[in-house]
mmCIF file of C-alpha atoms in Angstrom:
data_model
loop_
_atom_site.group_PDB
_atom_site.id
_atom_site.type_symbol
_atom_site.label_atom_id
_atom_site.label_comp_id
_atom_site.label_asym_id
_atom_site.label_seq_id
_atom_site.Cartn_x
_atom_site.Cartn_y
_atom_site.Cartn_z
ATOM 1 C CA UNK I 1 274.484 15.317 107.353
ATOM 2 C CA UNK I 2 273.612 12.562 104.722
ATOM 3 C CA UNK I 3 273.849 9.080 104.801
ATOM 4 C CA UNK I 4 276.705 7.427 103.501
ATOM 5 C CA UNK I 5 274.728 5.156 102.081
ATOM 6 C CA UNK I 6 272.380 7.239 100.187
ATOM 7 C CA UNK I 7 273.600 6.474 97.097
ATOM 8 C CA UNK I 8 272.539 3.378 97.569
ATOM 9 C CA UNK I 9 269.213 3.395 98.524
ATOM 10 C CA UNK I 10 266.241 3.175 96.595
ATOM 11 C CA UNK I 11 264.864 6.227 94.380
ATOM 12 C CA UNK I 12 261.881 6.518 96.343
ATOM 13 C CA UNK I 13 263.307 6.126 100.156
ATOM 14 C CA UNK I 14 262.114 8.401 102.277
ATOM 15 C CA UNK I 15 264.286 10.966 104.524
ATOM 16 C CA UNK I 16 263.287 12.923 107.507
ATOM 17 C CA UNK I 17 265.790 15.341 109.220
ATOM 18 C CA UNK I 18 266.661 14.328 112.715
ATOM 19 C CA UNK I 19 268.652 16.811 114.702
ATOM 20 C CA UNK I 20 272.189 17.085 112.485
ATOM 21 C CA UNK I 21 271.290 14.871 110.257
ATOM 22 C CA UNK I 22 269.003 13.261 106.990
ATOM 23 C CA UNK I 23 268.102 9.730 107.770
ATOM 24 C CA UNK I 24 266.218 7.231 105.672
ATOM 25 C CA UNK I 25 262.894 7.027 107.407
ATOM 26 C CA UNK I 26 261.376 4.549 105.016
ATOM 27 C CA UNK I 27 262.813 2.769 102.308
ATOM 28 C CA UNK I 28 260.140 3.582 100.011
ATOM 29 C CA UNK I 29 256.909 5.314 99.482
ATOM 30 C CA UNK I 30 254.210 3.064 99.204
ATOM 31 C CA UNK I 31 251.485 4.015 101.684
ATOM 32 C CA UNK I 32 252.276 -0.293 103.320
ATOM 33 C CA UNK I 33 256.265 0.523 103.552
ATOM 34 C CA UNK I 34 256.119 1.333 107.051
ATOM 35 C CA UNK I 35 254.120 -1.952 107.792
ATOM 36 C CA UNK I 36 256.296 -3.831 106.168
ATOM 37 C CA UNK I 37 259.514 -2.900 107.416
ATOM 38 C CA UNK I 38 258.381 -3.456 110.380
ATOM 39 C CA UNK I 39 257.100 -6.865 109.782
ATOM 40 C CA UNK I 40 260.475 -7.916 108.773
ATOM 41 C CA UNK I 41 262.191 -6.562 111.841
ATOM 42 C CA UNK I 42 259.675 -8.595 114.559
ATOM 43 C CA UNK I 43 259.453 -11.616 112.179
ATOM 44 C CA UNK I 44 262.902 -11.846 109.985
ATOM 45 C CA UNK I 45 265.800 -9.845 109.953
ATOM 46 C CA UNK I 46 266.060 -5.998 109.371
ATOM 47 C CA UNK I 47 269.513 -4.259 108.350
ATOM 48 C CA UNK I 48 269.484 -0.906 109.673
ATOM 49 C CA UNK I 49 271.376 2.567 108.427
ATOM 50 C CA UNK I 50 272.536 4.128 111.377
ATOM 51 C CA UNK I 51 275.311 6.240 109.740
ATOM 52 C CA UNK I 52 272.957 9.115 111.264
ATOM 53 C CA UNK I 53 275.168 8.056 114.584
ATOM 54 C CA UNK I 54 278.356 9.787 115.436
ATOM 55 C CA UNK I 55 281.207 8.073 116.637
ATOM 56 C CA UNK I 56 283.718 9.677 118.856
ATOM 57 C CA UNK I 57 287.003 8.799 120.068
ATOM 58 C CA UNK I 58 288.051 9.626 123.912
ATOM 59 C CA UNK I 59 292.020 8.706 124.429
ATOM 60 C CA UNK I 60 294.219 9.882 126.786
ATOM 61 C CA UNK I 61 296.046 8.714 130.279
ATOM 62 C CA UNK I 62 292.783 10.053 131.760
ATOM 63 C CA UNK I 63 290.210 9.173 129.232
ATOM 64 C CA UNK I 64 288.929 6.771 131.590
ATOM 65 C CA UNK I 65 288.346 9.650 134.492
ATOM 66 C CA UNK I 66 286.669 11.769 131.818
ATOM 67 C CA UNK I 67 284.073 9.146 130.678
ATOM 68 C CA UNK I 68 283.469 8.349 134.191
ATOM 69 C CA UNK I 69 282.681 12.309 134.665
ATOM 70 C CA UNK I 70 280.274 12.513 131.769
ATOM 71 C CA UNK I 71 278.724 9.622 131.395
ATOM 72 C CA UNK I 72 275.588 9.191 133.993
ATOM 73 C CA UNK I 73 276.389 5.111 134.177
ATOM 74 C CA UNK I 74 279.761 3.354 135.701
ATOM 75 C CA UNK I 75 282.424 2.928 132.784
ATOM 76 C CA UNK I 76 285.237 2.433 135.036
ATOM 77 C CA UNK I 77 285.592 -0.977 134.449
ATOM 78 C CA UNK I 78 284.481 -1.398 130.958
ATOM 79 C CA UNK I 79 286.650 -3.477 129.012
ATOM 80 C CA UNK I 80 287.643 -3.784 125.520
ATOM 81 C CA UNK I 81 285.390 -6.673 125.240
ATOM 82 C CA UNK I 82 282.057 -5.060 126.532
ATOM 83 C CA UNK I 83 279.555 -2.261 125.788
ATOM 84 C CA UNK I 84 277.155 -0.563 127.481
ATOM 85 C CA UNK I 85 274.416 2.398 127.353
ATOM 86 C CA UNK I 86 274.722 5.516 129.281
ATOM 87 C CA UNK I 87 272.923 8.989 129.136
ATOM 88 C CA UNK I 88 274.970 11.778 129.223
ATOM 89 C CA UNK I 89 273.644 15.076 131.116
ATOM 90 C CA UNK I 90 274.474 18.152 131.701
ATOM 91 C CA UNK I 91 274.516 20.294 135.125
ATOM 92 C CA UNK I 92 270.921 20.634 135.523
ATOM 93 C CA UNK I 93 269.975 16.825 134.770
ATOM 94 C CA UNK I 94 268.497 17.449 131.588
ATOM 95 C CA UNK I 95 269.941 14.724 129.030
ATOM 96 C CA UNK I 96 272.324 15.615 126.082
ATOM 97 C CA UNK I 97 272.317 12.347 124.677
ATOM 98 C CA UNK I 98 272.008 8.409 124.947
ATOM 99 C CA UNK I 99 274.643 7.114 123.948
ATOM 100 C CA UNK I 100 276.227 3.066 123.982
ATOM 101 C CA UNK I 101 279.908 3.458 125.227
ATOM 102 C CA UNK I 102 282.305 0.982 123.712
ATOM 103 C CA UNK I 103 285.462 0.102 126.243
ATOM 104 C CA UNK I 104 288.914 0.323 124.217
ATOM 105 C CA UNK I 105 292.341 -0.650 124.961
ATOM 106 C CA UNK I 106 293.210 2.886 124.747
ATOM 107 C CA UNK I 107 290.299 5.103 125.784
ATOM 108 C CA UNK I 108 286.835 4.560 125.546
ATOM 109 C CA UNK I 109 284.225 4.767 121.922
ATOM 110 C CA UNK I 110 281.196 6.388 122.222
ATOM 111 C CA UNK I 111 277.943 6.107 119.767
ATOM 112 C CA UNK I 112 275.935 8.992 119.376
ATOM 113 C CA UNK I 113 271.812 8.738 119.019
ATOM 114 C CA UNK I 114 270.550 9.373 115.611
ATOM 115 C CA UNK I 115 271.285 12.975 114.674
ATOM 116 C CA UNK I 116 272.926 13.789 118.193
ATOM 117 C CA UNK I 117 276.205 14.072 117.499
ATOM 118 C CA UNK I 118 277.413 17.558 116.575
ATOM 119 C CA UNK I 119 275.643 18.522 120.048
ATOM 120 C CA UNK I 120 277.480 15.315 122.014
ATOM 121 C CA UNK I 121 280.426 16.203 120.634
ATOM 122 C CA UNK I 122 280.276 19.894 121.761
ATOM 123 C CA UNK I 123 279.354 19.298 125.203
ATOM 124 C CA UNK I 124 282.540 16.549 125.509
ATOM 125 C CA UNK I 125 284.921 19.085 124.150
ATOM 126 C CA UNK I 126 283.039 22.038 126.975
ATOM 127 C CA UNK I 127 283.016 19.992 129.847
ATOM 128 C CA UNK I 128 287.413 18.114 129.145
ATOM 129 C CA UNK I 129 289.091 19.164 132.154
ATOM 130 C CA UNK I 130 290.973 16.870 131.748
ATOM 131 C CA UNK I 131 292.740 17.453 128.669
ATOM 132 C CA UNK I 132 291.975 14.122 126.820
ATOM 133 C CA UNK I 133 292.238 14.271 123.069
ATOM 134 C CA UNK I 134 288.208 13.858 121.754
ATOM 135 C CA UNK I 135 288.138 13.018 118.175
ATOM 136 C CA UNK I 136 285.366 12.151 115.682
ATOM 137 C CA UNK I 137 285.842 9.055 114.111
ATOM 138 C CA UNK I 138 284.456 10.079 110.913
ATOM 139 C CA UNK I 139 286.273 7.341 109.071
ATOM 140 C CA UNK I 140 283.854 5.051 110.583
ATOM 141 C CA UNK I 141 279.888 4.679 110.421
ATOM 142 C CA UNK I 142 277.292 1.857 112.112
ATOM 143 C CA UNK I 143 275.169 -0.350 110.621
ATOM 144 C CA UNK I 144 272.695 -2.365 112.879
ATOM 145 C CA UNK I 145 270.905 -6.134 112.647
ATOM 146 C CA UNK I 146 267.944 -6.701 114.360
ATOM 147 C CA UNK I 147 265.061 -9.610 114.361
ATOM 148 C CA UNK I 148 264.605 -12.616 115.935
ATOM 149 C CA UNK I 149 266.461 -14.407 112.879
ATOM 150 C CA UNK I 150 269.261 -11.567 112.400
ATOM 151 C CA UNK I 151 271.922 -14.119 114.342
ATOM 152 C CA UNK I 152 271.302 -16.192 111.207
ATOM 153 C CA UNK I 153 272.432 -13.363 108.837
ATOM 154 C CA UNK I 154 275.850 -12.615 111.206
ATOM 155 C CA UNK I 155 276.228 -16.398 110.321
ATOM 156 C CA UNK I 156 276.057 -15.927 106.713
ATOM 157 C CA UNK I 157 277.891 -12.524 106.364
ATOM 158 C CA UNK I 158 280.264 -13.152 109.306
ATOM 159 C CA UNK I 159 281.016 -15.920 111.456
ATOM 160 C CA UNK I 160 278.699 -17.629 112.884
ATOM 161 C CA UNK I 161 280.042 -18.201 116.477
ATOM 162 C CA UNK I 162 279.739 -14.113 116.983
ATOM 163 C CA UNK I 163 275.631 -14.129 116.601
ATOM 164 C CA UNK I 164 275.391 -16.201 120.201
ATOM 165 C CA UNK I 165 277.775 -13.627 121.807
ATOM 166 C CA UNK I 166 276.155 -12.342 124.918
ATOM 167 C CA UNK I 167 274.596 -9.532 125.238
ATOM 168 C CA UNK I 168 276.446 -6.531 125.240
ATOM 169 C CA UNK I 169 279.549 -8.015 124.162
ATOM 170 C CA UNK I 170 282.476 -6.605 121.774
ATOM 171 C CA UNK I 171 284.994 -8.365 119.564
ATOM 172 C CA UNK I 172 287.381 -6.857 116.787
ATOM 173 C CA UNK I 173 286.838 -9.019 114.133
ATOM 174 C CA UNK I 174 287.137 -8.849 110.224
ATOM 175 C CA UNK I 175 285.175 -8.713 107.199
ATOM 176 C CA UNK I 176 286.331 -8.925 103.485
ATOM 177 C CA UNK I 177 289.857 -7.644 105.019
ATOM 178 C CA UNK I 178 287.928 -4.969 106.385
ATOM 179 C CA UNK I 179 288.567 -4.443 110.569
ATOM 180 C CA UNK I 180 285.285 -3.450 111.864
ATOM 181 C CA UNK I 181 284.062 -3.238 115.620
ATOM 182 C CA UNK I 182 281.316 -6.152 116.057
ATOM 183 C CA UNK I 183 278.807 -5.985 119.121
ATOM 184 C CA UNK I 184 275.733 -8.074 120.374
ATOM 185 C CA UNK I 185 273.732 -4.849 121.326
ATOM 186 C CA UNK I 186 270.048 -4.322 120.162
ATOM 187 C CA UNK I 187 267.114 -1.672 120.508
ATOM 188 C CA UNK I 188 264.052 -3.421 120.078
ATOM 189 C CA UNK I 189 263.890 -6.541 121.729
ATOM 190 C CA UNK I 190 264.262 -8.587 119.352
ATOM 191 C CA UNK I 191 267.925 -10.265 118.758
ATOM 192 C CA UNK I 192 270.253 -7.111 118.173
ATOM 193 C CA UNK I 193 274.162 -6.484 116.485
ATOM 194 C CA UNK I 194 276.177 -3.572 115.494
ATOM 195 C CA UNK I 195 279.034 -3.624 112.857
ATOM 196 C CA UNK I 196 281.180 -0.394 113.460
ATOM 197 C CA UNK I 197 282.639 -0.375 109.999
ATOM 198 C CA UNK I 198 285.235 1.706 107.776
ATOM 199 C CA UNK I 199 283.731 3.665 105.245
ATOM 200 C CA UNK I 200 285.458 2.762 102.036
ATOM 201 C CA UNK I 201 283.833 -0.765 102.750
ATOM 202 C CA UNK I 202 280.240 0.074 103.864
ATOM 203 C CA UNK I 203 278.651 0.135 100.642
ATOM 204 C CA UNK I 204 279.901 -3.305 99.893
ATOM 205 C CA UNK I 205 278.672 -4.576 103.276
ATOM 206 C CA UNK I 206 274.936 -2.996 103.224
ATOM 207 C CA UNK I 207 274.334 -4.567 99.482
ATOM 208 C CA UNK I 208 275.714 -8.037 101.080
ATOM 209 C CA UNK I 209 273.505 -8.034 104.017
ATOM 210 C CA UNK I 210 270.440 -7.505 101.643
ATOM 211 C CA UNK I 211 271.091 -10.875 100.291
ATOM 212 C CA UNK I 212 270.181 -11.960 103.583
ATOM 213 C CA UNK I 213 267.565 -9.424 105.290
ATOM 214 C CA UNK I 214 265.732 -6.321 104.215
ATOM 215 C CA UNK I 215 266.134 -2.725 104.771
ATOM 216 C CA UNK I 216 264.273 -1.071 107.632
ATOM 217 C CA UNK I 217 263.949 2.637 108.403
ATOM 218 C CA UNK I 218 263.737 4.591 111.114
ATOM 219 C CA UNK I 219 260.075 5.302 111.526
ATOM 220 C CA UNK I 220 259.697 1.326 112.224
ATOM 221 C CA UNK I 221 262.609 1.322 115.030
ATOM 222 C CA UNK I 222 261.340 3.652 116.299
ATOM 223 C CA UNK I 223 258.249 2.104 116.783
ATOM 224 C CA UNK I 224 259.790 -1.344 117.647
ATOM 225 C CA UNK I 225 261.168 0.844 120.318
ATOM 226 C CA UNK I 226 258.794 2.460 121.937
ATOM 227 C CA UNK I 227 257.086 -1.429 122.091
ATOM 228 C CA UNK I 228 259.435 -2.455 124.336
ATOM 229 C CA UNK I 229 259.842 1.075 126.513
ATOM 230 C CA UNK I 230 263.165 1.736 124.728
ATOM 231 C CA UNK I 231 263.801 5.369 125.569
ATOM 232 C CA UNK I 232 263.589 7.495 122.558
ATOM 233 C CA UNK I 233 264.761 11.232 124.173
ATOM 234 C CA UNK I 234 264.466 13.308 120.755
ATOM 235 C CA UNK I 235 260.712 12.481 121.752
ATOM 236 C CA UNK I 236 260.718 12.115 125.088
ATOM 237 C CA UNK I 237 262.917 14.735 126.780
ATOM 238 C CA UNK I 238 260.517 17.097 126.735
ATOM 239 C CA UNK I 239 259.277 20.320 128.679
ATOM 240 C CA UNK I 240 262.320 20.258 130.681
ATOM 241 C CA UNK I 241 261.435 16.802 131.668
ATOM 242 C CA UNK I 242 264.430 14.811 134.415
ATOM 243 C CA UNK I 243 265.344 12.062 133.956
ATOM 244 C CA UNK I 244 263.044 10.391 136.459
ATOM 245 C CA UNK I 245 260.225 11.962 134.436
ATOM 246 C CA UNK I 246 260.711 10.263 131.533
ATOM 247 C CA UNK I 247 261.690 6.908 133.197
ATOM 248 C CA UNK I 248 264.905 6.533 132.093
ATOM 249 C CA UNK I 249 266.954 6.439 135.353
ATOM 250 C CA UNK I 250 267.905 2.994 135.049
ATOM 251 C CA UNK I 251 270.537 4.639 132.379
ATOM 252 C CA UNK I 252 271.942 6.140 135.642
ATOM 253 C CA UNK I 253 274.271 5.059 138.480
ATOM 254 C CA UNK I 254 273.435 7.089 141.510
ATOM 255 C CA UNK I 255 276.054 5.354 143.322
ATOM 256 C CA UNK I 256 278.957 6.665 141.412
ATOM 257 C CA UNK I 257 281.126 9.117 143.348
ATOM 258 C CA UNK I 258 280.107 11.743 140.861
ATOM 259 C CA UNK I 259 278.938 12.794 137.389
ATOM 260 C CA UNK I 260 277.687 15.771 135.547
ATOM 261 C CA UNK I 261 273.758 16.261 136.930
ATOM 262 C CA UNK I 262 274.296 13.980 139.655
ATOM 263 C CA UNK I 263 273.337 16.782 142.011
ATOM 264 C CA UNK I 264 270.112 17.347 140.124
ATOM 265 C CA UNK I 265 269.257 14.354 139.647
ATOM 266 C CA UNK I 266 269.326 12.916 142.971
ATOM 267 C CA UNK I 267 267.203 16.270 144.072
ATOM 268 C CA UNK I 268 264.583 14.952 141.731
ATOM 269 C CA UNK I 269 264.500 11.213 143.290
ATOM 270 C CA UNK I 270 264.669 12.876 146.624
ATOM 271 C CA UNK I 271 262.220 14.962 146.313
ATOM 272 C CA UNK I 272 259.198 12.391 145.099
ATOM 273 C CA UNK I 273 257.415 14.976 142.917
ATOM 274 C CA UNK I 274 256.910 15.705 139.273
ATOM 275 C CA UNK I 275 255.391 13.321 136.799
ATOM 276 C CA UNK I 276 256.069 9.898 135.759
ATOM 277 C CA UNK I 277 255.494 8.795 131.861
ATOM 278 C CA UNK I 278 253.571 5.727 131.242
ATOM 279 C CA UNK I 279 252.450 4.051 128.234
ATOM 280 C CA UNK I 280 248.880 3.745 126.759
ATOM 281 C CA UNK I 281 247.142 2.050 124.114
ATOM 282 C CA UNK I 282 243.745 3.109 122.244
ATOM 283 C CA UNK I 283 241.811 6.514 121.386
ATOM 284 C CA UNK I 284 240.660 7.496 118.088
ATOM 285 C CA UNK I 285 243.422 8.889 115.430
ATOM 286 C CA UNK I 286 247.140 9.502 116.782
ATOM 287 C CA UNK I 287 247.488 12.136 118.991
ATOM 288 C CA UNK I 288 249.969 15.229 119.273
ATOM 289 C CA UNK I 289 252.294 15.795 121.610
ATOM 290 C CA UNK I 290 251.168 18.287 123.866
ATOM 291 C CA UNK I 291 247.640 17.048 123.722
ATOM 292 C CA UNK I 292 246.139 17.248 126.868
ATOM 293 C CA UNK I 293 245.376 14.423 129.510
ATOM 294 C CA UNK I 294 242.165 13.848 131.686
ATOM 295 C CA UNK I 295 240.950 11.907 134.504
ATOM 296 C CA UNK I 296 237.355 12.324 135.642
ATOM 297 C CA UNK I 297 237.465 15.429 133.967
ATOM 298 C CA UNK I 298 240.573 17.314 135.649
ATOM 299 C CA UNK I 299 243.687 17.934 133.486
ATOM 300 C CA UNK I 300 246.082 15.227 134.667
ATOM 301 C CA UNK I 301 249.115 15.200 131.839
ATOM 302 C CA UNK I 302 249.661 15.592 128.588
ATOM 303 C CA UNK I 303 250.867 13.007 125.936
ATOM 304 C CA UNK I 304 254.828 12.580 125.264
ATOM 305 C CA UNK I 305 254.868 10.876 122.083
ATOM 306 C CA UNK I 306 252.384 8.665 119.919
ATOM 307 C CA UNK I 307 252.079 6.933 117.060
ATOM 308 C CA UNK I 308 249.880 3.714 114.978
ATOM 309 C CA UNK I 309 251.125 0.551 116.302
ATOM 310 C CA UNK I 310 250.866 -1.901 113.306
ATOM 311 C CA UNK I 311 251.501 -4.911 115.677
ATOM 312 C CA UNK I 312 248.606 -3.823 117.520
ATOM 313 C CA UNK I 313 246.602 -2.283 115.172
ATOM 314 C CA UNK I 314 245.861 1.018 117.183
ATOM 315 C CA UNK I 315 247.401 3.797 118.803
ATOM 316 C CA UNK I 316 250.410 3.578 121.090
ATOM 317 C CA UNK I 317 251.863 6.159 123.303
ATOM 318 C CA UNK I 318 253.543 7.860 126.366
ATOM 319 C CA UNK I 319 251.710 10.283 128.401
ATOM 320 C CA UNK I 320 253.428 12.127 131.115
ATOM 321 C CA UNK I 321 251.138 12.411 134.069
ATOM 322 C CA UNK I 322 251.083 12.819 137.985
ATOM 323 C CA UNK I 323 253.473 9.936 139.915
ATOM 324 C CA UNK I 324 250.269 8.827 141.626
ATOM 325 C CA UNK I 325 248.726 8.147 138.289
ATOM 326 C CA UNK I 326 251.443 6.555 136.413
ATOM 327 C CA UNK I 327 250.405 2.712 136.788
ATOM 328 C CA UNK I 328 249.202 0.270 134.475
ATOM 329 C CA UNK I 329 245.129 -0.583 133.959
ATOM 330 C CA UNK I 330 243.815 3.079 134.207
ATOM 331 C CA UNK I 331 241.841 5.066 132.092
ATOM 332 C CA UNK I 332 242.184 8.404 130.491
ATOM 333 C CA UNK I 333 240.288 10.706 128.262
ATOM 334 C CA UNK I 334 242.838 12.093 125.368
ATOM 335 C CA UNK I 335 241.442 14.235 122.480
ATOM 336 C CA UNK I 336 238.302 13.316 123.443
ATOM 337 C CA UNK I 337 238.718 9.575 123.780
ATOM 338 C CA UNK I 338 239.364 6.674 126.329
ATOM 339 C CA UNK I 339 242.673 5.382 126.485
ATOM 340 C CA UNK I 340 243.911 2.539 128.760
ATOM 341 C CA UNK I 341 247.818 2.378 130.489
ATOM 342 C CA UNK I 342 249.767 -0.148 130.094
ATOM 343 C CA UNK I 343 252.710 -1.987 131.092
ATOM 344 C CA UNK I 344 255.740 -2.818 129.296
ATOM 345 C CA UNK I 345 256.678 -4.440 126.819
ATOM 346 C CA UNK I 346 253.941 -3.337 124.948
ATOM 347 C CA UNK I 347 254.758 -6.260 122.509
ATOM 348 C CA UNK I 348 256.846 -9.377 123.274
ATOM 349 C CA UNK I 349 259.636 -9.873 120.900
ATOM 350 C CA UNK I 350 259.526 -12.726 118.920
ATOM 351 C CA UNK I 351 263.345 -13.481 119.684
ATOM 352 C CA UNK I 352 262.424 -13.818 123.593
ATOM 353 C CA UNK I 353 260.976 -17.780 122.500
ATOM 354 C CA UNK I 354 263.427 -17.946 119.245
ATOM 355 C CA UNK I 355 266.471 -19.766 120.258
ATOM 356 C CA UNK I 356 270.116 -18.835 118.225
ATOM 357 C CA UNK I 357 270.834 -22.236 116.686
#
């Protein structure tokens, strides 16, 4: 799947496929694009393509019961005004997709990860019990704001009252006599909005918000992510990793009557084994994943995901060792090198001192 925006971007932008999908990783290819981009999205404003994420429709007298079976978080009481970001399992814990659920008067809206959906939407349609009608909104696509000045940009394109909206929060709003779906959401840290937008007026949106910000790709979220622990799981859910191996059980509600991998998931709290990933900084060169992890010389882990850090000028990455070694301040030998865990953030966000004025 292309972007719907590809015909706009520049000649030289740079696509990598992701799952179902070709997304622009860079928006061109000079050897300092990646650099840059993400220098405007920690110190300006960045407008993001995220047409790579599927958005799918759950309606239906029980479409509330069915998003409260799939969905690993508590949507019960989502309202039409809120948002929120869930994992989605299957039986054996192991995660299908992240997702950020939107609450609608009708049903509920949920948003895919980057190249996700055709598998999201597969394992909705398996697991409806229920008989709720599941239907892919492909008359809509996402764009995303993020930077510690991108409230000033929802001012200029929008209205200015929706940039202080708190976090997580939905309003139906319009643009150019376009409806779109506008939330204060965010991946990196840094000040964060969605527009859920009709197609036909996309194009016309993206060139207007470059008047005001500049184009980032997805090789510079992704590393504003993983600054601030974001989970990334096309990287991380490795290995048959649960999800309190990779860390991300605080996109779980264990205290929900029940959900798809609840069992299995609770067996792998209970039980107090398996690994734990934690982040680490340093080493020479960027390692691979797989690459294995030592502690006075006995094989300890291996690393999850790495990459260069421009904020801080080295390497940054996830290693998944044992629970008792998954703390901050230790050191490691990877490829041959000394690397030191860390805590998050990795980074602060600029936006965390930059009030919206």
């Amino acid at each position: 799947m292309a972007s719907v925006l590809a015909n706009l971007h520049p000649e030289d932008t740079v696509y990598g496929d992701v799952g179902d999908a070709s997304l622009p990783r860079r928006f061109s290819a000079a050897p300092d694009a990646l650099s840059a981009e993400y220098k405007v999205l920690r110190e300006r404003a960045a407008i993001l393509d995220l047409s790579a994420h599927l958005l799918i429709e759950v309606t239906g007298a029980e479409a509330i019961d069915f998003a409260q079976r799939v969905l690993a978080r508590d949507v019960e009481y989502l309202t039409s005004e809120r948002c929120m970001m869930s994992l989605v399992l299957d039986e054996s814990g192991q995660v299908v997709d992240q997702v950020l659920a939107f609450g609608r008067e009708d049903g509920i809206l949920l948003e895919s990860s980057a190249g996700a959906g055709a598998r999201l939407l597969e394992h909705l349609r398996t697991h409806n019990d229920e008989g709720v009608e599941i239907t892919e909104r492909d008359d809509l696509t996402v764009l995303g704001l993020e930077g510690p000045y991108a409230w000033g940009v929802v001012g200029r394109l929008i209205d200015g009252e929706l940039a202080a909206l708190p976090f997580e929060s939905v309003v139906d709003t319009t643009w150019n006599d376009s409806e779109i779906i506008f939330a204060r959401t965010g991946f990196t840290g840094e000040y964060g909005y969605q527009m859920l937008v009709p197609k036909a007026a996309v194009g016309e949106l993206w060139t207007q918000s470059l008047e005001h910000a500049q184009a980032a790709g997805q090789d510079a979220l992704e590393l504003a992510m993983l600054e601030v622990r974001q989970p990334i799981p096309r990287h991380e859910v490795t290995g048959g990793a649960n999800v309190i191996e990779i860390g991300a059980n605080w996109l779980v509600d264990v205290t929900k009557d029940a959900f798809v991998g609840k069992d299995a998931v609770l067996e792998a709290f209970e039980s107090g084994t398996g690994r734990r990933t934690v982040g680490f900084v340093g080493g020479e060169g960027v390692p691979t994943p797989g690459t294995r992890v030592y502690a006075g010389g006995e094989d300890v882990g291996e690393v999850v995901h790495a990459v260069h850090s421009v904020g801080l000028g080295t390497t940054l990455g996830l290693v998944r060792v044992d629970a008792d070694l998954a703390a901050a301040g230790l050191e490691f030998t990877v490829a041959g090198s000394e690397v030191t865990t860390l805590t998050s953030p990795y980074i602060v966000p600029k936006s965390w001192s930059i009030p919206i004025i």
